[in-house]
Short mmCIF file of C-alpha atoms in Angstrom, two decimals:
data_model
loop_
_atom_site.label_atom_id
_atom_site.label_comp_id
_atom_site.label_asym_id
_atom_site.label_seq_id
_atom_site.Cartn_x
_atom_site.Cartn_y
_atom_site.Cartn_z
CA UNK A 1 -7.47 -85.23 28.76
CA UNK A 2 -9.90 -86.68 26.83
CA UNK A 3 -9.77 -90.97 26.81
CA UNK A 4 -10.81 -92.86 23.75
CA UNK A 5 -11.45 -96.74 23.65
CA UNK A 6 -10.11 -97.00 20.22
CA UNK A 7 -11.06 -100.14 19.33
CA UNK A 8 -14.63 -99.50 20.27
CA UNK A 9 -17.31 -99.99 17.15
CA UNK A 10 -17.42 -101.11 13.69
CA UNK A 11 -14.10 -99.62 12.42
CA UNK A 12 -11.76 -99.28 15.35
CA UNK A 13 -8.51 -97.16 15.39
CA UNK A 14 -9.74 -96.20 11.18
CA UNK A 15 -12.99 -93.96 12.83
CA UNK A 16 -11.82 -93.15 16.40
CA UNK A 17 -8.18 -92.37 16.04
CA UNK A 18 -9.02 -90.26 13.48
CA UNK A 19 -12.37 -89.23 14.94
CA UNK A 20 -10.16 -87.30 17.51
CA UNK A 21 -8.03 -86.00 14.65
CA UNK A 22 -10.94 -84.14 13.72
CA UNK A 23 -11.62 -82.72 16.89
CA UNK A 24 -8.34 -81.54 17.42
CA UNK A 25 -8.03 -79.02 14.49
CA UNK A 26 -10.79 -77.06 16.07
CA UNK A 27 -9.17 -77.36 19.87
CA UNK A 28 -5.84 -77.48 19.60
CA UNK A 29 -5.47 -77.19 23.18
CA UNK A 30 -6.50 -81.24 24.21
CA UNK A 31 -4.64 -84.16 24.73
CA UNK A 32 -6.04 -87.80 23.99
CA UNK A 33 -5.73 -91.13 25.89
CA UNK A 34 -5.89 -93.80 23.01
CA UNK A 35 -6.29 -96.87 24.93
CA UNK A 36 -5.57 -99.87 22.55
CA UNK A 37 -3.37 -101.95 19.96
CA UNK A 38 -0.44 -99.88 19.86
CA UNK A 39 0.50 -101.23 16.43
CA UNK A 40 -3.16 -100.15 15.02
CA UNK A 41 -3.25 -97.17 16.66
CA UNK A 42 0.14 -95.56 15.48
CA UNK A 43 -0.35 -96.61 11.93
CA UNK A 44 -3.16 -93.98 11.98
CA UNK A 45 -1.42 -91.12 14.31
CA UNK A 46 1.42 -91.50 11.38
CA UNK A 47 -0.90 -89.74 9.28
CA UNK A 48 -1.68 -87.36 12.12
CA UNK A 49 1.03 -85.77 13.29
CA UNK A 50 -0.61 -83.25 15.36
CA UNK A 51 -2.76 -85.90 17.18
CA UNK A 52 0.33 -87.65 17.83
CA UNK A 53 1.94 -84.97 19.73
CA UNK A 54 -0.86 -84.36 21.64
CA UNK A 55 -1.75 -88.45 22.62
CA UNK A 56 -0.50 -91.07 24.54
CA UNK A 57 -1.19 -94.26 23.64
CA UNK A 58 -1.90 -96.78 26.78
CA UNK A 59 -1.55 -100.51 24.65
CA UNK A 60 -3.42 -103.56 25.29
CA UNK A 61 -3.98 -106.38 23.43
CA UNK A 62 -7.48 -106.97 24.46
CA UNK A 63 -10.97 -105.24 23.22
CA UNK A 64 -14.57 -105.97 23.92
CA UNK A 65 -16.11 -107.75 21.10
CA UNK A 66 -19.53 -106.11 20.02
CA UNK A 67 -21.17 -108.86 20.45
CA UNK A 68 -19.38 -110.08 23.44
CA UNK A 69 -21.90 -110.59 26.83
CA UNK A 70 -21.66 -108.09 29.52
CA UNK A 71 -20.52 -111.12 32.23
CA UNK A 72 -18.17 -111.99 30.02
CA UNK A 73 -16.37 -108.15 29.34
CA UNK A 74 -16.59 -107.53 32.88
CA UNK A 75 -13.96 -110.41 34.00
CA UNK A 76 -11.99 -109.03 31.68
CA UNK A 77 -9.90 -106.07 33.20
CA UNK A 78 -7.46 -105.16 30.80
CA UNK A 79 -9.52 -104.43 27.31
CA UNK A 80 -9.28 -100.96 26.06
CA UNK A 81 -12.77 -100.06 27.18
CA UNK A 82 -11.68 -101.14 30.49
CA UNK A 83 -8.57 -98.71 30.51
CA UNK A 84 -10.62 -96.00 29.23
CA UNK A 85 -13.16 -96.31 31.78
CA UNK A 86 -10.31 -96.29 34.47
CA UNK A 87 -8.46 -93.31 33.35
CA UNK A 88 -11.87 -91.37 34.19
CA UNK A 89 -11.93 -92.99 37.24
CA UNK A 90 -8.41 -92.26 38.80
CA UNK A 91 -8.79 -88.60 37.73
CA UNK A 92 -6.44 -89.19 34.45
CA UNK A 93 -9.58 -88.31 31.86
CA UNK A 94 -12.41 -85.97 32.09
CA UNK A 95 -14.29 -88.17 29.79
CA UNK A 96 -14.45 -91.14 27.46
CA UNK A 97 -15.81 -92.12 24.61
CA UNK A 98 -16.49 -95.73 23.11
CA UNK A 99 -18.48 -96.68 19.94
CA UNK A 100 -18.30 -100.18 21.82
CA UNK A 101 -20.70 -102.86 23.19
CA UNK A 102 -23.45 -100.96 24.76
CA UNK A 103 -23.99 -103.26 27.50
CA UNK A 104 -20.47 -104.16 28.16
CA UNK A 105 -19.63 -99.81 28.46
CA UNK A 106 -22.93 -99.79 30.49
CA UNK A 107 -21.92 -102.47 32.97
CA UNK A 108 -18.24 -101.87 33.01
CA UNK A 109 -18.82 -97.91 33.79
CA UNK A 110 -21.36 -98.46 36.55
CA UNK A 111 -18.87 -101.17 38.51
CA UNK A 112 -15.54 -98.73 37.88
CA UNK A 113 -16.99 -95.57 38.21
CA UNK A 114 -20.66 -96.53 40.63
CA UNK A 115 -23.82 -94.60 40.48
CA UNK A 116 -24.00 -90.18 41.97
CA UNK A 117 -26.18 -91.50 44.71
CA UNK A 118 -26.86 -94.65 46.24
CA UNK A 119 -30.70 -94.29 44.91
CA UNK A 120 -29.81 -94.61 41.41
CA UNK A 121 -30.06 -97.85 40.17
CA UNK A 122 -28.94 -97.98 36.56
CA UNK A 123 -27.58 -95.13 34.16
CA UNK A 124 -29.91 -93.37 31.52
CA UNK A 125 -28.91 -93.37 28.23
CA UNK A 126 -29.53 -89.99 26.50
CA UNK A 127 -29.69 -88.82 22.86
CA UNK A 128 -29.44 -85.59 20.78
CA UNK A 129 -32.89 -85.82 18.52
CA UNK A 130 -33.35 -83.25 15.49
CA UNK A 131 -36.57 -81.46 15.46
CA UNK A 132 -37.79 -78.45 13.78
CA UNK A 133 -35.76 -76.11 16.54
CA UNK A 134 -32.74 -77.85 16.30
CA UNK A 135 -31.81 -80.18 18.44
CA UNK A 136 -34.05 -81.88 21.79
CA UNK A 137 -32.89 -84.78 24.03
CA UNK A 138 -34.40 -87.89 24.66
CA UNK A 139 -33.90 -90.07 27.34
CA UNK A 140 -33.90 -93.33 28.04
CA UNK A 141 -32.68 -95.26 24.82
CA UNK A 142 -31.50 -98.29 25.56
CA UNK A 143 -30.30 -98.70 29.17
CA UNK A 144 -33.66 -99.45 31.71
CA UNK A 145 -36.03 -101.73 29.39
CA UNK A 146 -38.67 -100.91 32.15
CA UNK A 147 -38.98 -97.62 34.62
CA UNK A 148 -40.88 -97.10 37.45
CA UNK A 149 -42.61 -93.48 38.48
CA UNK A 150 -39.38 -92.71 40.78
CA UNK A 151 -36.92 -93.86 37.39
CA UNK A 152 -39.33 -91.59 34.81
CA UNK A 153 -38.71 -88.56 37.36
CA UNK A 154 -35.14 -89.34 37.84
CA UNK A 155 -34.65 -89.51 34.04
CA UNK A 156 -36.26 -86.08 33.68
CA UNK A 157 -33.83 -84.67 36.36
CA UNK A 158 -30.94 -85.75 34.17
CA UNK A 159 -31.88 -84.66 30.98
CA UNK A 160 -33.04 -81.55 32.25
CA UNK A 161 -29.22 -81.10 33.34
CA UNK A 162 -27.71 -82.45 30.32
CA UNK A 163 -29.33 -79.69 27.58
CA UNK A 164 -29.05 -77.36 29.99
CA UNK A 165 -25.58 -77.94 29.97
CA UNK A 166 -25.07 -79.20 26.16
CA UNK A 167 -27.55 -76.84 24.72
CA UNK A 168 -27.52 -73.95 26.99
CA UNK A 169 -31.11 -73.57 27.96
CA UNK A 170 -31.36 -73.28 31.10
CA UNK A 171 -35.00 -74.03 32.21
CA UNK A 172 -35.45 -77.03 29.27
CA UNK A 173 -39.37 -77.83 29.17
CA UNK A 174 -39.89 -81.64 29.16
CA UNK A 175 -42.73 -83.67 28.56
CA UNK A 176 -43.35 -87.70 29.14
CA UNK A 177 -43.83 -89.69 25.79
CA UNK A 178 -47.20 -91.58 26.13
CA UNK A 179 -49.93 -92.83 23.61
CA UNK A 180 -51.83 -89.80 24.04
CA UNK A 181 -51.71 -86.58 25.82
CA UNK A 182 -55.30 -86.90 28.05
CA UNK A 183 -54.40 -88.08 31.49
CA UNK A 184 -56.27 -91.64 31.64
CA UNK A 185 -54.04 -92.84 28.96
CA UNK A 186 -50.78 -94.86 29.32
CA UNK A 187 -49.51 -97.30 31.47
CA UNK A 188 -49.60 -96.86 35.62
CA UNK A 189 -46.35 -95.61 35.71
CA UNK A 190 -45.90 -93.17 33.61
CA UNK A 191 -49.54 -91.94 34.73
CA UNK A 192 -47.87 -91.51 38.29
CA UNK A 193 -44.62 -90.13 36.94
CA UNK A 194 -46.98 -87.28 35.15
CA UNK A 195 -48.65 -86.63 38.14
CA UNK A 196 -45.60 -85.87 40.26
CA UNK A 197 -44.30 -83.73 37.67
CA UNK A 198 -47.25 -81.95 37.72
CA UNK A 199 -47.22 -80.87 41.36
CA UNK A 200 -43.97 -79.20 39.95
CA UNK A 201 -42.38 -79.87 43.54
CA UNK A 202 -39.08 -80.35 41.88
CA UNK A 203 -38.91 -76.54 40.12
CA UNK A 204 -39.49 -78.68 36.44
CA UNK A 205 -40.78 -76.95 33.22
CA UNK A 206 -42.89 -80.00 32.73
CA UNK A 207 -45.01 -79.36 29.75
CA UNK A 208 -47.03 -83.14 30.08
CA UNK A 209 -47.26 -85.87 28.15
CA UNK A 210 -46.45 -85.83 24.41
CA UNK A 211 -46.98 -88.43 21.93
CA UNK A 212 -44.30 -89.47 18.88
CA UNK A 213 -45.22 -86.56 16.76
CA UNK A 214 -44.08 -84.42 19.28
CA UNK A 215 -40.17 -85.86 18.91
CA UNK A 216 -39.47 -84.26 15.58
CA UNK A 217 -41.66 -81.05 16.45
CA UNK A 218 -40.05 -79.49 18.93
CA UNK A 219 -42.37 -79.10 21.26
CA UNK A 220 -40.64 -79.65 24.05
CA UNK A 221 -36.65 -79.75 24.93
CA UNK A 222 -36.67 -83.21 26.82
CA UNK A 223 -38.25 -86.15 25.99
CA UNK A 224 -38.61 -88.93 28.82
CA UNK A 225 -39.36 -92.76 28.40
CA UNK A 226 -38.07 -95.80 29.18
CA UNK A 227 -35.29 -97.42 27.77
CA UNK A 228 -37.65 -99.92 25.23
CA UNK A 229 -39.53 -97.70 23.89
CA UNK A 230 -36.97 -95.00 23.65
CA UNK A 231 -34.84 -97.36 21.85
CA UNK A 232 -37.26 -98.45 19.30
CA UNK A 233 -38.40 -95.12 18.86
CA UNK A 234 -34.86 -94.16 17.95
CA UNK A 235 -33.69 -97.11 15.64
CA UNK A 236 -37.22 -96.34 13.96
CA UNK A 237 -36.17 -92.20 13.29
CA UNK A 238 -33.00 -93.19 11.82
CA UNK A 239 -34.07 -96.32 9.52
CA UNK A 240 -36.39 -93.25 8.33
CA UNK A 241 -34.07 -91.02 7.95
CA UNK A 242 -31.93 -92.84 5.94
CA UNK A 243 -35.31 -94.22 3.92
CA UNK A 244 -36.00 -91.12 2.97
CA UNK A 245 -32.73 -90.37 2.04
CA UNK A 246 -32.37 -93.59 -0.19
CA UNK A 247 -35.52 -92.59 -2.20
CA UNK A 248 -34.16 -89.32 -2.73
CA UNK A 249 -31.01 -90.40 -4.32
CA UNK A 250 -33.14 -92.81 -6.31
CA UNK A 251 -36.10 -90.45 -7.41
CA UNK A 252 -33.31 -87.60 -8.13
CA UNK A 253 -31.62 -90.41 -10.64
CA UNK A 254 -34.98 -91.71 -12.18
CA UNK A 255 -34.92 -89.49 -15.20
CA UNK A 256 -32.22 -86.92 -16.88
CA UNK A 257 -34.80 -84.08 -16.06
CA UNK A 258 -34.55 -85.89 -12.30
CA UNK A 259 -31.05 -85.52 -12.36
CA UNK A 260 -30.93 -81.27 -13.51
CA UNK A 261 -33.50 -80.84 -11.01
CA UNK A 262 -31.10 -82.40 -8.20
CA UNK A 263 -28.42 -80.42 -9.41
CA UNK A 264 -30.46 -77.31 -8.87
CA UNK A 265 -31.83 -78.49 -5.35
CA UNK A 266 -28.25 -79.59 -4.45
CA UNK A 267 -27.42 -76.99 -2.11
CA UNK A 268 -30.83 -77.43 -0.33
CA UNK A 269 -30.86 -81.24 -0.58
CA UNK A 270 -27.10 -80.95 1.14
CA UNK A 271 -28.76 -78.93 3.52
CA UNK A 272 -32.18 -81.47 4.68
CA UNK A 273 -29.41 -84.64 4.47
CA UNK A 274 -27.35 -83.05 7.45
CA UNK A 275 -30.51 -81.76 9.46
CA UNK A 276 -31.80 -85.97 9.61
CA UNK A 277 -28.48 -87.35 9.88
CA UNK A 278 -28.29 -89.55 12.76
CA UNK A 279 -24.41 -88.76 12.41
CA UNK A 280 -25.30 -85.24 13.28
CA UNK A 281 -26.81 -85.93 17.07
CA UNK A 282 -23.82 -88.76 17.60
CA UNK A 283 -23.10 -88.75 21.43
CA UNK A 284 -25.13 -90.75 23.89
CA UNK A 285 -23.73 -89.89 27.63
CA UNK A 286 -24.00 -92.34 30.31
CA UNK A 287 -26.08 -90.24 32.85
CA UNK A 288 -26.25 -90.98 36.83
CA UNK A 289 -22.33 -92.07 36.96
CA UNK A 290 -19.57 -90.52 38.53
CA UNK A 291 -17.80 -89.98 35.54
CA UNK A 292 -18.50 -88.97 31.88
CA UNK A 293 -19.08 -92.03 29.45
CA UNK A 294 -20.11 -91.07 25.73
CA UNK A 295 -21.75 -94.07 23.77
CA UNK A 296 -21.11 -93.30 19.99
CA UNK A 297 -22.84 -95.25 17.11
CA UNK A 298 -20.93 -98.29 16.41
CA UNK A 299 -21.25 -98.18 12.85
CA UNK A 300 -20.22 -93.71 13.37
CA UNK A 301 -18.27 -92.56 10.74
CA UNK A 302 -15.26 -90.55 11.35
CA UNK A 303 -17.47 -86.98 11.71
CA UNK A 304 -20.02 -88.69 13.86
CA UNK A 305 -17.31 -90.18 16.11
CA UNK A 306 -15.94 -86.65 16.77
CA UNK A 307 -19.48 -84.89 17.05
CA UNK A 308 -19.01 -87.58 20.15
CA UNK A 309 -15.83 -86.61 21.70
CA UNK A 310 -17.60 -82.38 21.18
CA UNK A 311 -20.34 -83.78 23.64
CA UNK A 312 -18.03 -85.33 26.19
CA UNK A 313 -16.36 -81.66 25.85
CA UNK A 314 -19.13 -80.09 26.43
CA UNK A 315 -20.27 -81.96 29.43
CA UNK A 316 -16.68 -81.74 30.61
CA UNK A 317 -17.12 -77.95 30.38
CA UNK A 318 -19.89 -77.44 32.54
CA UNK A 319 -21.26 -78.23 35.84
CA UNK A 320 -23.93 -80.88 35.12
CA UNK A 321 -22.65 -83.26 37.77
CA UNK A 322 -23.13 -81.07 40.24
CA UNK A 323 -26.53 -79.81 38.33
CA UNK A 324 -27.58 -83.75 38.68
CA UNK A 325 -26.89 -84.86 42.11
CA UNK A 326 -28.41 -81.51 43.59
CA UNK A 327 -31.62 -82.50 41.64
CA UNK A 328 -32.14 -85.90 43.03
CA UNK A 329 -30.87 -84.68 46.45
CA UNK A 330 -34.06 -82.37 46.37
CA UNK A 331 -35.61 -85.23 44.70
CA UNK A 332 -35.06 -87.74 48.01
CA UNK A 333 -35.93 -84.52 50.24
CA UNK A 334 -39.12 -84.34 48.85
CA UNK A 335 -39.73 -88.25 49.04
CA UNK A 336 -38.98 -87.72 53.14
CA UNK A 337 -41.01 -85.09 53.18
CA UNK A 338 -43.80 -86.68 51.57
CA UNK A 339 -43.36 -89.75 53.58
CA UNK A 340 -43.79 -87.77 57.27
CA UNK A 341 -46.51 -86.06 55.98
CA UNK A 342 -48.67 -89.10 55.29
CA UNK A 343 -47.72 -90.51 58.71
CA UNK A 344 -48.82 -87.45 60.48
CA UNK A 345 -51.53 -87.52 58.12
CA UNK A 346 -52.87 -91.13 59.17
CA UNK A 347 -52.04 -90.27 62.80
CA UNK A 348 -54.05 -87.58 62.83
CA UNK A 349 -57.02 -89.24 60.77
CA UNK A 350 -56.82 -87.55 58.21
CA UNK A 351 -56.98 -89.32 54.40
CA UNK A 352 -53.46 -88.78 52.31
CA UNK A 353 -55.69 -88.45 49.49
CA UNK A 354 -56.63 -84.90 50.95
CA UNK A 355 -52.95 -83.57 50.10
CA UNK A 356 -51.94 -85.36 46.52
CA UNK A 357 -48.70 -83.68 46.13
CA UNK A 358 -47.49 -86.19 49.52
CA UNK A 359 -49.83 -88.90 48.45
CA UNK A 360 -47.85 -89.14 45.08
CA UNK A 361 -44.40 -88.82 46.39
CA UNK A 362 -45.52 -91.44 49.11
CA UNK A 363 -46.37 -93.67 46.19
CA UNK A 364 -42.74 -93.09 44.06
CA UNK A 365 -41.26 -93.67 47.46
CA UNK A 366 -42.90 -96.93 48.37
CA UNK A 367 -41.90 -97.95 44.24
CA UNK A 368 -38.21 -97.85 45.70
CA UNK A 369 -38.47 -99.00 49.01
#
């Protein structure tokens, strides 16, 4: 059972109703949760007669505006985000997915369903980018506008586990984004962050730092920053990408000779357009809950709405929870470790600079402490 807060986004029941339409025809096997106006709701399954024998609707006649303040959405119990989040929560939904308020799914999801461990502060927002491979994740993109060292490891842990699990690599190589790839440059914390990873204590293909070329290269699988300049960094790719695509349409209709060519590059043209498509990567997941939360785009069309729902699937379908919380169990271990190893250290005299593997995980420690 998958739950859908249908009146999430731009469009409402018109994109997510339909949205899971979509997603049905290719597995006929799942059932839907549309959580909603009942009236709005039906006047689409009426059209969908499959989706409507395989959905129950759960009415209310309440939704989170997208502009509507966190406080305000979260003394609010009965919206349809609300109910979505819920079903998850009691065990009714594997996932859900909203095209919502982003900070009103963000602060609803970590009261109903909490935080995987009592060290995580705040979910991670993560994002399918295109590159020249296919398809990398970055992470964070909107939820932490500043990270600490401990955070930037934490957020590598998670997206590590999410393409492993979306994207089926199984040792994902991940690099920090920075302002340059030497290691004087940056801020302190992601300098400390890259120098944990380094001591590769955690088992982590960490690759080191990368810079914004590096997004649309490939040249690593994860990409981990915080949440302002991951979110800038992706409102920036896709105002290019559709840029680019807007001066295409307008060169290829400049000139009758314009025009054949386009007809001639259609196929390929067809081809580029879906590869830079922010529609094509829709599917943000929530990670560090205890539950599966999908942030779609609220402006998604009906195809990125259920490219969505396919990640909440595929999350659904694998064992990424479990992936996560072993990872920042190990995580905390090697924190304690790190911690009675610089106390023996300065009880015995000697300097904690003399083993920099504890002195760094001393330092994330203290950060959180």
């Amino acid at each position: 059972m998958i739950a859908i807060d249908a009146m999430g986004g731009d469009h409402g029941p018109a994109v997510t109703v339909c949205g899971a339409g979509l997603v049905l025809d290719e597995r006929p096997d799942l059932f839907f949760q549309l959580h909603g106006d009942e009236a709005r709701i039906n006047a689409e399954l009426a059209r969908l007669p499959k989706l409507k024998a395989r959905s129950v609707v759960v009415h209310t006649d309440q939704c989170v505006a997208m502009d509507e303040k966190p406080a305000q959405a979260i003394r609010r119990r009965n919206t349809s985000l609300a109910n979505a989040i819920n079903a998850v929560k009691s065990g009714e939904a594997r996932a859900v997915i909203s095209a919502g308020n982003t900070g009103a799914l963000m602060a609803l999801s970590k009261m109903i369903l909490k935080m995987m461990t009592d060290d995580l502060e705040r979910p991670a927002i993560g994002c399918s980018w295109p590159n020249k491979k296919g398809f990398g994740t970055v992470l964070d993109v909107g939820a932490n506008v500043t990270s600490d060292a401990r955070q930037l490891i934490e957020f590598a842990l998670m997206g590590a586990a999410f393409h492993r699990a979306v994207r089926g690599v199984e040792k994902p190589s991940i690099g920090l984004l920075n302002v340059g790839s030497e290691d004087v440059k940056g801020h302190e914390e992601v300098r400390e962050a890259h120098k944990l990873l380094r001591e590769n204590a955690l088992g982590l293909n960490y690759h080191g730092f990368v810079e914004g070329t590096d997004l649309c290269a490939g040249t690593v699988d994860v990409v981990v920053t915080d949440g302002f300049t991951g979110n800038v960094a992706l409102k920036t790719a896709e105002g290019t990408a559709r840029f680019i695509k807007d001066l295409l349409k307008e060169a290829f209709k400049s000139s009758p000779l314009a025009m054949l060519g386009a007809l001639v590059a259609g196929p390929a043209l067809k081809a580029m357009a879906q590869r830079i498509d922010p529609a094509a990567g829709n599917g943000g997941p929530l990670l560090g809950l205890k539950g599966i939360v999908i942030k779609s785009h609220g402006g998604a069309d009906v195809r990125a709405f259920s490219n969505a729902i396919k990640v909440g699937l595929s999350l659904a379908a694998s064992g990424y929870e479990r992936d996560i919380i072993e990872s920042l169990k190990q995580f905390s271990q090697s924190i304690d470790e790190a911690e009675q190893a610089a106390i023996a250290a300065a009880a015995a005299g000697t300097s904690v600079e003399d083993k920099p593997a504890a002195s760094q995980l001393e330092a994330a420690g203290n950060k959180v402490n």
